[in-house]
CSV table of C-alpha atoms and ligand atoms in Angstrom, one decimal:
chain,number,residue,atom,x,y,z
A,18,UNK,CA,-22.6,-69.8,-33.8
A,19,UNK,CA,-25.8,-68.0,-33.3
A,20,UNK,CA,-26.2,-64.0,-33.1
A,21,UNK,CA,-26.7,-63.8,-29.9
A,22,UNK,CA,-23.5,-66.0,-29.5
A,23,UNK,CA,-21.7,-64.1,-31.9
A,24,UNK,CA,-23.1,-60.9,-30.0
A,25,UNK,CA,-21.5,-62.0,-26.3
A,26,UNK,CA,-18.7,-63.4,-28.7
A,27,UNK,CA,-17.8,-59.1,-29.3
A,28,UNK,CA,-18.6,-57.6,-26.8
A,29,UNK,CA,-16.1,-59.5,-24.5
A,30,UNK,CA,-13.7,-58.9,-26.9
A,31,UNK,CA,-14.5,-55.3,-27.1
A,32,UNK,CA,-14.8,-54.8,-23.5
A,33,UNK,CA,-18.1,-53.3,-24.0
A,34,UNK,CA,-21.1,-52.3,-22.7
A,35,UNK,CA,-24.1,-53.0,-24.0
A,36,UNK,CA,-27.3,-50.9,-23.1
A,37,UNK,CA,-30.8,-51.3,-24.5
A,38,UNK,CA,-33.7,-49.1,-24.0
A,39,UNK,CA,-36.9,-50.7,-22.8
A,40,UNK,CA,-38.5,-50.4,-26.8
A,41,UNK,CA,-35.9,-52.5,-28.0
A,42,UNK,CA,-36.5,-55.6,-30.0
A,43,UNK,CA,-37.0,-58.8,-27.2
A,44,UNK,CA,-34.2,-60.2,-28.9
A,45,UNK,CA,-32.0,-57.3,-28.2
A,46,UNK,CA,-32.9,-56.7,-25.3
A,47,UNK,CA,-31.8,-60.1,-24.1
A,48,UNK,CA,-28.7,-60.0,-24.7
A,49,UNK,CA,-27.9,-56.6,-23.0
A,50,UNK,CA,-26.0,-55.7,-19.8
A,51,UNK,CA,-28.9,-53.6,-18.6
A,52,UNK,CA,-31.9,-52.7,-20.2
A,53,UNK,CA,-33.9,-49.7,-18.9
A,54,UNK,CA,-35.3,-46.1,-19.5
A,55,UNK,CA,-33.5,-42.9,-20.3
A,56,UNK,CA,-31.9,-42.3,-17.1
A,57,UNK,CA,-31.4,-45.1,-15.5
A,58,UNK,CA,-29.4,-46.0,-19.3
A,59,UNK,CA,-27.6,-42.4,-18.7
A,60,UNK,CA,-26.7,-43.2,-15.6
A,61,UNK,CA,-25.3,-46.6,-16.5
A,62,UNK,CA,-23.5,-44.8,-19.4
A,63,UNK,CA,-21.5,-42.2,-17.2
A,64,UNK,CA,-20.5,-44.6,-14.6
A,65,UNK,CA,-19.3,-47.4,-16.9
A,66,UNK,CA,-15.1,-47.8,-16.9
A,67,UNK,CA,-15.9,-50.0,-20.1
A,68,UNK,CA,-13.7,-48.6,-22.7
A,69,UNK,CA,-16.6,-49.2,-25.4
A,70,UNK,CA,-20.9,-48.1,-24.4
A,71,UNK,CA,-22.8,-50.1,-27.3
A,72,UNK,CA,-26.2,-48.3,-27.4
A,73,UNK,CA,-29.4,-50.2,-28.4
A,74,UNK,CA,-31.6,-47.0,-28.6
A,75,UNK,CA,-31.7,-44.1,-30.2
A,76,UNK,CA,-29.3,-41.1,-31.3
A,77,UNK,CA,-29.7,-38.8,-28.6
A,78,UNK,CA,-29.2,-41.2,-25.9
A,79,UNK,CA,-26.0,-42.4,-27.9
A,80,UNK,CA,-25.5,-38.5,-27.5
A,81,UNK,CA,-25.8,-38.6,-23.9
A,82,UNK,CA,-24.0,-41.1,-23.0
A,83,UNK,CA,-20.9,-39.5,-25.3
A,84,UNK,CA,-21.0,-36.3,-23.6
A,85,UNK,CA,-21.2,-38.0,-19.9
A,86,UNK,CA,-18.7,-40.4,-20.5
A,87,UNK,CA,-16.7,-38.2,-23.6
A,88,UNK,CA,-13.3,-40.6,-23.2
A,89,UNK,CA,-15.4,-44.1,-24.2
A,90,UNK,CA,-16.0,-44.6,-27.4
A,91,UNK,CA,-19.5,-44.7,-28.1
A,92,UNK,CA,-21.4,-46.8,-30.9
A,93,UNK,CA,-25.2,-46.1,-31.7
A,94,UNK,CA,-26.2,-49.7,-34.1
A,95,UNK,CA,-27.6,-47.8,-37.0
A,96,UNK,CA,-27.7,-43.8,-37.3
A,97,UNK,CA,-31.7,-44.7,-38.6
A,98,UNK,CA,-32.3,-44.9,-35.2
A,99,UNK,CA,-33.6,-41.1,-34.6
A,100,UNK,CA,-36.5,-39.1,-32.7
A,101,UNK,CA,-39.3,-37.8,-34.1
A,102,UNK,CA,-40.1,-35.9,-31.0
A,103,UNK,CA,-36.6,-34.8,-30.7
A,104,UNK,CA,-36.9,-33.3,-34.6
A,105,UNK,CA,-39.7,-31.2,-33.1
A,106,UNK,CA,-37.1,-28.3,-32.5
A,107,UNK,CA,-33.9,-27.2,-33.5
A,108,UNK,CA,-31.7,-25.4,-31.8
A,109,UNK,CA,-31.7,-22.2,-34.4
A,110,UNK,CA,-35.7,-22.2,-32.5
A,111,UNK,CA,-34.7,-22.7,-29.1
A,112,UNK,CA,-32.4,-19.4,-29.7
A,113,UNK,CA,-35.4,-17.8,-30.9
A,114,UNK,CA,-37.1,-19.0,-28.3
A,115,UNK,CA,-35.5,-17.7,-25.7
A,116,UNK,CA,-34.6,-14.2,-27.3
A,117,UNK,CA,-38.3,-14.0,-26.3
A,118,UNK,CA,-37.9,-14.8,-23.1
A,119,UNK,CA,-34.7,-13.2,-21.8
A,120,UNK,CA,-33.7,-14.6,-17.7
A,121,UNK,CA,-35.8,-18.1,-18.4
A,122,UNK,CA,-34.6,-21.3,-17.4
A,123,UNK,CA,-34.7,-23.8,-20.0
A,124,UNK,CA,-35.7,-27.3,-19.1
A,125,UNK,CA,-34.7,-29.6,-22.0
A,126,UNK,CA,-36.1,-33.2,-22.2
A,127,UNK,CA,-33.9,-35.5,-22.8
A,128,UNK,CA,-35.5,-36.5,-26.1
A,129,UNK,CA,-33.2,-33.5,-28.0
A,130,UNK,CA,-30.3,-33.2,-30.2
A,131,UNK,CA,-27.0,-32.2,-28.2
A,132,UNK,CA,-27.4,-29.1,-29.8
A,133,UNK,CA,-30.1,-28.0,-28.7
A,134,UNK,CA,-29.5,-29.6,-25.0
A,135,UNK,CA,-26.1,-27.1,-25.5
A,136,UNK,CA,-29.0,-24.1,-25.1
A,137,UNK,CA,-30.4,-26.0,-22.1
A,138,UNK,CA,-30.0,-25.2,-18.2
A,139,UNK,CA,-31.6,-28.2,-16.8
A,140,UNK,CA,-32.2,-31.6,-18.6
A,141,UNK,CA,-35.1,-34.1,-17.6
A,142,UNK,CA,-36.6,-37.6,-18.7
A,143,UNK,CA,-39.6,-38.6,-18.3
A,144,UNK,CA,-38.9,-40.2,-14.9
A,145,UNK,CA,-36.9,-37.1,-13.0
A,146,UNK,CA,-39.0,-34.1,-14.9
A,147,UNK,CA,-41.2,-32.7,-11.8
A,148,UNK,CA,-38.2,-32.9,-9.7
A,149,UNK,CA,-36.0,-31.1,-12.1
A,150,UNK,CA,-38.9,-28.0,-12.7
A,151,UNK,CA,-39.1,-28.2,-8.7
A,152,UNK,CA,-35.8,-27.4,-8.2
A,153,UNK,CA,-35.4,-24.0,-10.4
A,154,UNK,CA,-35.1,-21.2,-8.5
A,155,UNK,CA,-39.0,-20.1,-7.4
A,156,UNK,CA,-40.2,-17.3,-9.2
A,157,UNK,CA,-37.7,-17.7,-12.3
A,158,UNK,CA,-40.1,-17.9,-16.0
A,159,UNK,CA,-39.5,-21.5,-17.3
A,160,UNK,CA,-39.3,-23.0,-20.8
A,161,UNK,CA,-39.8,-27.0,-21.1
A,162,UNK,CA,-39.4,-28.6,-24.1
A,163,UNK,CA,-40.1,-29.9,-26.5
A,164,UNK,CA,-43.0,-32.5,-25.3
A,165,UNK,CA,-46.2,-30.7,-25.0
A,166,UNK,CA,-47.8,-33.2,-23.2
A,167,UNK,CA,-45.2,-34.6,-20.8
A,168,UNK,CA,-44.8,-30.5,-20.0
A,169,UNK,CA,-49.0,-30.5,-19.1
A,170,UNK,CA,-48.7,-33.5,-16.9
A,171,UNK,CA,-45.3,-31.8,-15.6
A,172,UNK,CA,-47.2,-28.3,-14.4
A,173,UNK,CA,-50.2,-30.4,-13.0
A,174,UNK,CA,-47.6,-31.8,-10.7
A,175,UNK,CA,-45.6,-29.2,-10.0
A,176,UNK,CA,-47.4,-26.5,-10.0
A,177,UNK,CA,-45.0,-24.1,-12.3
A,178,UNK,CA,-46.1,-21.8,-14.8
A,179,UNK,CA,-43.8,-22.8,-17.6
A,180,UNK,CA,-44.2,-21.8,-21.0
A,181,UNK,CA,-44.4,-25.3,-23.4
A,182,UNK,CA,-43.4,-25.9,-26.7
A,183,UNK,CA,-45.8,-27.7,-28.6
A,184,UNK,CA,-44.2,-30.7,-30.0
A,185,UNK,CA,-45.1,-34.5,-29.7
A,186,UNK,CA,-43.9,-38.1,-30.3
A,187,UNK,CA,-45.3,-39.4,-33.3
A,188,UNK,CA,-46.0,-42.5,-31.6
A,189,UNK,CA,-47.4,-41.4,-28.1
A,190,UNK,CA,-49.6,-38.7,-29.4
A,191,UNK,CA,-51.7,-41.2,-31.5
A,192,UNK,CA,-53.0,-42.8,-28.3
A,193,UNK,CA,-56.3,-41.1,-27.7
A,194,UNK,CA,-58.3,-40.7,-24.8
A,195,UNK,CA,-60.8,-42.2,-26.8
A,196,UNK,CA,-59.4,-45.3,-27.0
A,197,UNK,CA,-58.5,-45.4,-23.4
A,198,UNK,CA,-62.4,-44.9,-22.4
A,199,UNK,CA,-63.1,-47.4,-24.8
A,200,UNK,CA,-60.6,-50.1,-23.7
A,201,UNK,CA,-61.2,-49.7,-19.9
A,202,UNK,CA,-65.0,-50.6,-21.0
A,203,UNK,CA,-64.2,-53.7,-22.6
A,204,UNK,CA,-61.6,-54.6,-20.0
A,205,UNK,CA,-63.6,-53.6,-16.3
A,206,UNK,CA,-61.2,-54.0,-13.7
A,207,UNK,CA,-58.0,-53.8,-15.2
A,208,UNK,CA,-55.6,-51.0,-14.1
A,209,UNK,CA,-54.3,-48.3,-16.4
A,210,UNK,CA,-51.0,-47.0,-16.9
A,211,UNK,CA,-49.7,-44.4,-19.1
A,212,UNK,CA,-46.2,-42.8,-20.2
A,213,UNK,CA,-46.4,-38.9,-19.8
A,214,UNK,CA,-46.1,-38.5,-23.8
A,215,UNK,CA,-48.7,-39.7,-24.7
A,216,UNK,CA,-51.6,-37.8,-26.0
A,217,UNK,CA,-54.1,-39.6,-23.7
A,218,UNK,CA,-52.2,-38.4,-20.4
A,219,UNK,CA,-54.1,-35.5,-19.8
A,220,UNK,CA,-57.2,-35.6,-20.8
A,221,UNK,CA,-58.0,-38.9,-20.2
A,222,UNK,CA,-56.5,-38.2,-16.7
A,223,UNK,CA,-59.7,-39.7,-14.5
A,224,UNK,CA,-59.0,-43.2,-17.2
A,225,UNK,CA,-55.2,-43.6,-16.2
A,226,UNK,CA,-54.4,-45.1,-12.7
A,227,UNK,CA,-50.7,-44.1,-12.5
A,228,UNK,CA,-49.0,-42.0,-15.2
A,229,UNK,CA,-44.9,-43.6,-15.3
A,230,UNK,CA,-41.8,-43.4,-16.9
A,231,UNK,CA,-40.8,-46.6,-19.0
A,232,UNK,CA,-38.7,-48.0,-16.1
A,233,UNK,CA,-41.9,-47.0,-13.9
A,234,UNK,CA,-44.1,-49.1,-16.0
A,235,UNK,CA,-41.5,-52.2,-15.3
A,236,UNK,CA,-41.3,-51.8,-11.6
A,237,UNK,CA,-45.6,-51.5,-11.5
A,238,UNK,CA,-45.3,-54.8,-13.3
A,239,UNK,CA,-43.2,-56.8,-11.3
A,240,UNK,CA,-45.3,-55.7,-8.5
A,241,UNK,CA,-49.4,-55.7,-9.0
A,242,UNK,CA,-51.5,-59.0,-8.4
A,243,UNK,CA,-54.1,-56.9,-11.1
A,244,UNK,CA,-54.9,-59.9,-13.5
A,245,UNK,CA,-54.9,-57.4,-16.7
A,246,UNK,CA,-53.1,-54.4,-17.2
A,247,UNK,CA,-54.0,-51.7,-19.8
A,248,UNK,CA,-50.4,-50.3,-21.3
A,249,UNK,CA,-50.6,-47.4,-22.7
A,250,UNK,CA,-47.1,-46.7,-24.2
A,251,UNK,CA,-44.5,-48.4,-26.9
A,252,UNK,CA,-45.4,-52.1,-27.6
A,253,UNK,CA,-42.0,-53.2,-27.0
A,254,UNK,CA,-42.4,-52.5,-23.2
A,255,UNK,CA,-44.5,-55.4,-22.7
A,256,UNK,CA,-41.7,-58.2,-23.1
A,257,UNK,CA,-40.2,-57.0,-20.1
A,258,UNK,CA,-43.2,-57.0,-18.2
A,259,UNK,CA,-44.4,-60.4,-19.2
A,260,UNK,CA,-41.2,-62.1,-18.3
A,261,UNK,CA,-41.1,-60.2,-14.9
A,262,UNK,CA,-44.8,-60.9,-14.7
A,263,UNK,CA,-46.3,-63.7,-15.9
A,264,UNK,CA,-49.4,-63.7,-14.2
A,265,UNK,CA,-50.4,-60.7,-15.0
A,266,UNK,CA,-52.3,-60.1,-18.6
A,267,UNK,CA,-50.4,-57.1,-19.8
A,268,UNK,CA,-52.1,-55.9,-22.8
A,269,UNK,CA,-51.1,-52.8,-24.7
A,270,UNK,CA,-53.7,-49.9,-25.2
A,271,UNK,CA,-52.7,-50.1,-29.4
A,272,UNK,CA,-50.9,-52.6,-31.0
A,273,UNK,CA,-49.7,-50.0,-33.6
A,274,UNK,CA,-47.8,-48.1,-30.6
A,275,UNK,CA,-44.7,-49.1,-32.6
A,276,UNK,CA,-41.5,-47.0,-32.5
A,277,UNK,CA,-40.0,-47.2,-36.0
A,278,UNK,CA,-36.9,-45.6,-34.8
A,279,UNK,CA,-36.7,-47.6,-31.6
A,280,UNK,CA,-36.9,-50.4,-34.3
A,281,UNK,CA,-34.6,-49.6,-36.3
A,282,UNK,CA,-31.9,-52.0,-34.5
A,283,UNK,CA,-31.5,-55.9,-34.8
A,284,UNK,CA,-28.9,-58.2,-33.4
A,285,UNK,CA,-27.2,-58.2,-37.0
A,286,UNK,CA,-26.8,-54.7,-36.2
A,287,UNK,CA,-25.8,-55.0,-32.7
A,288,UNK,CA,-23.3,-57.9,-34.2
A,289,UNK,CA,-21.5,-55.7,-36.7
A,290,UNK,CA,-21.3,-52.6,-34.3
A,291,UNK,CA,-19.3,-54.1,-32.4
A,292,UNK,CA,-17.0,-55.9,-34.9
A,293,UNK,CA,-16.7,-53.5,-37.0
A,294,UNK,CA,-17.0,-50.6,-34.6
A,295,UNK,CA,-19.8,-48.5,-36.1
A,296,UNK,CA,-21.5,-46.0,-35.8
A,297,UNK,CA,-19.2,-44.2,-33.6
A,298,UNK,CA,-20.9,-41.0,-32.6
A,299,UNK,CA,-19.0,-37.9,-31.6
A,300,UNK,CA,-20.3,-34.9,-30.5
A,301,UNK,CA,-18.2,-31.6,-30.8
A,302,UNK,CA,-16.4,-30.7,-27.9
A,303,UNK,CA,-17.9,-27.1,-27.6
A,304,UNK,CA,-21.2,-28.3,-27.9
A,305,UNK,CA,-20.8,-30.9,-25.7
A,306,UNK,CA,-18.8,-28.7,-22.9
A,307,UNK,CA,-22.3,-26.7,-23.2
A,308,UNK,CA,-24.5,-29.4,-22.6
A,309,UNK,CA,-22.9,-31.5,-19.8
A,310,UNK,CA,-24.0,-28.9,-17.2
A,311,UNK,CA,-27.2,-29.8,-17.8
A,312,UNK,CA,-26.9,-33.0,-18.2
A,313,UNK,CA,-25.1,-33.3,-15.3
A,314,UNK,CA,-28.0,-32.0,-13.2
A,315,UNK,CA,-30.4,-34.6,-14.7
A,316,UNK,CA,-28.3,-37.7,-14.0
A,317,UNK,CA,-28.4,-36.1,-10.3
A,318,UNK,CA,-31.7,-35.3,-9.6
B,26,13P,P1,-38.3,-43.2,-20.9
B,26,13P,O1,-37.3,-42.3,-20.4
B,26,13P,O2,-39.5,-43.2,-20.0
B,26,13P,O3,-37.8,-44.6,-21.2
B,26,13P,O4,-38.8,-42.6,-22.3
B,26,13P,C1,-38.0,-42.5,-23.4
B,26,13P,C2,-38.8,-42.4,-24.7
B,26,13P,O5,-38.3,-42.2,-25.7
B,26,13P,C3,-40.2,-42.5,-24.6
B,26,13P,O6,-40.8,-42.4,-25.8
B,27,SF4,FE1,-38.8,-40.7,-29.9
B,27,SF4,FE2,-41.4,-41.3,-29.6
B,27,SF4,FE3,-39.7,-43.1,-30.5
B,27,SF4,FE4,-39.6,-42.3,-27.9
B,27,SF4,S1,-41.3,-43.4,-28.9
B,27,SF4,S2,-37.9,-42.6,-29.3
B,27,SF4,S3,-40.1,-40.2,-28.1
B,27,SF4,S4,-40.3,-41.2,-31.5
């Protein structure tokens, strides 16, 4: 039997759900129920009556999807699979954080440990993030974190003063405006998009046509007649795109946009998750009671 066989093989005996991120491995990807970005993922996980969610992401959307769906058991492939963006803070610095600012409204992205999204009022991805800020209360101080640059792009739109904390995806913030000015030279006529994380997004505004979430990207793809498209995000976007698109020439602004974490995850490991049901994540009930408020208002905005 092959792995993919094997794979469809256990999760119909499982009864499970299998999700996979749009950075997943094409192979992985594949064989999933849905495949998608952070919310639309989330939203799949807290609706599901599956008794098993099999994540092919990373740990904090394993997270999510456990404290939206707490009575499902929830496996994440390989506990490898974390966030170098969401290491930026803890929640001992959020505390901190907010000592400082006493009455604040904390928007949390949803690239965060439960921990800290437990000190959160409001969580956001990358596709829902203005319309989160938009909808706290005028006039209240805010505190987005912990992406630097998706918060810059996030005030531009919005128009908030919000204090940012200054962390970054290892991955995203590599990509320079630089290279976009440079690639849009040797490529004249092809269209430009970006994620918000990346460290090009801002400054290289006048460079990016449309600034998108992952699942953004995808629906941009299926629809332009532009015969090359500059993508300025994770490399393991562009399978989607390509199969959705195959007229288009989607090339990616850096080849070394790779996402070890996002990586980390194989059909082998997709294969014995479900057999041998690991890793089961679990995330303490206080903590999670703490976070699902917020949580709750990201999935709905
Ligand atoms: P999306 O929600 O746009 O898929 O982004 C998730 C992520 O981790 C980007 O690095
Ligand atoms: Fe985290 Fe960056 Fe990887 Fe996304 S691409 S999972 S933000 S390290």
């Amino acid at each position: 039997m092959s792995l993919e066989a094997e794979v469809r093989h256990w999760k119909e005996e499982r009864g499970a759900l299998l999700l996979a991120h749009n950075y997943q491995r094409p192979e992985v990807q594949d064989v999933a129920d849905f495949v998608g970005d952070s919310l639309y993922l989330s939203r799949k996980a807290k609706d599901t009556d599956a008794p098993v969610i099999c994540f092919a992401g990373v740990r904090f959307m394993a997270e999510t999807a456990k404290i939206l769906n707490p009575d499902k058991v929830v496996l994440l492939p390989d506990l490898a699979a974390g966030c170098g963006l969401a290491d930026s803070i803890t929640a001992e610095q959020l505390r901190t954080w907010k000592s400082e600012h006493p009455g604040a409204a904390v928007v949390a992205y949803i690239n965060t440990s439960a921990e800290v999204k437990a000190e959160a009022d409001y969580c956001c991805t990358s596709s829902n993030a203005a319309k989160v800020v938009s909808s706290v209360p005028a006039g209240q101080e805010i505190l987005f974190l912990p992406d630097v640059f998706l918060g810059e792009h996030v005030r531009k739109q919005t128009g908030r003063k919000m204090h940012l904390w200054v962390g970054d995806c290892p991955v995203h913030a590599k990509l320079r405006p630089e290279q976009l000015v440079q690639a849009r030279a040797e490529h004249p006529g092809a269209e430009v998009i970006a994620h918000p994380e990346c460290g090009c997004s801002t400054a290289a505004l006048p460079h990016v046509d449309r600034i998108l979430s992952t699942d953004g990207m995808v629906r941009f793809a299926e629809e332009t007649r532009a015969p090359v498209v500059l993508v300025a995000t994770e490399v393991g976007i562009l399978h989607r795109m390509r199969k959705l698109n195959p007229t288009t020439q989607f090339l990616p602004l850096s080849e070394g946009a790779v996402c070890p974490y996002m990586k980390q995850i194989d059909l082998t490991d997709v294969r014995d998750s479900l057999a041998l049901n690991q890793f089961v994540i679990e995330v303490p009930a206080p903590t999670a009671a703490k976070a699902r408020l917020a949580l709750e208002r990201m999935v709905a905005a």
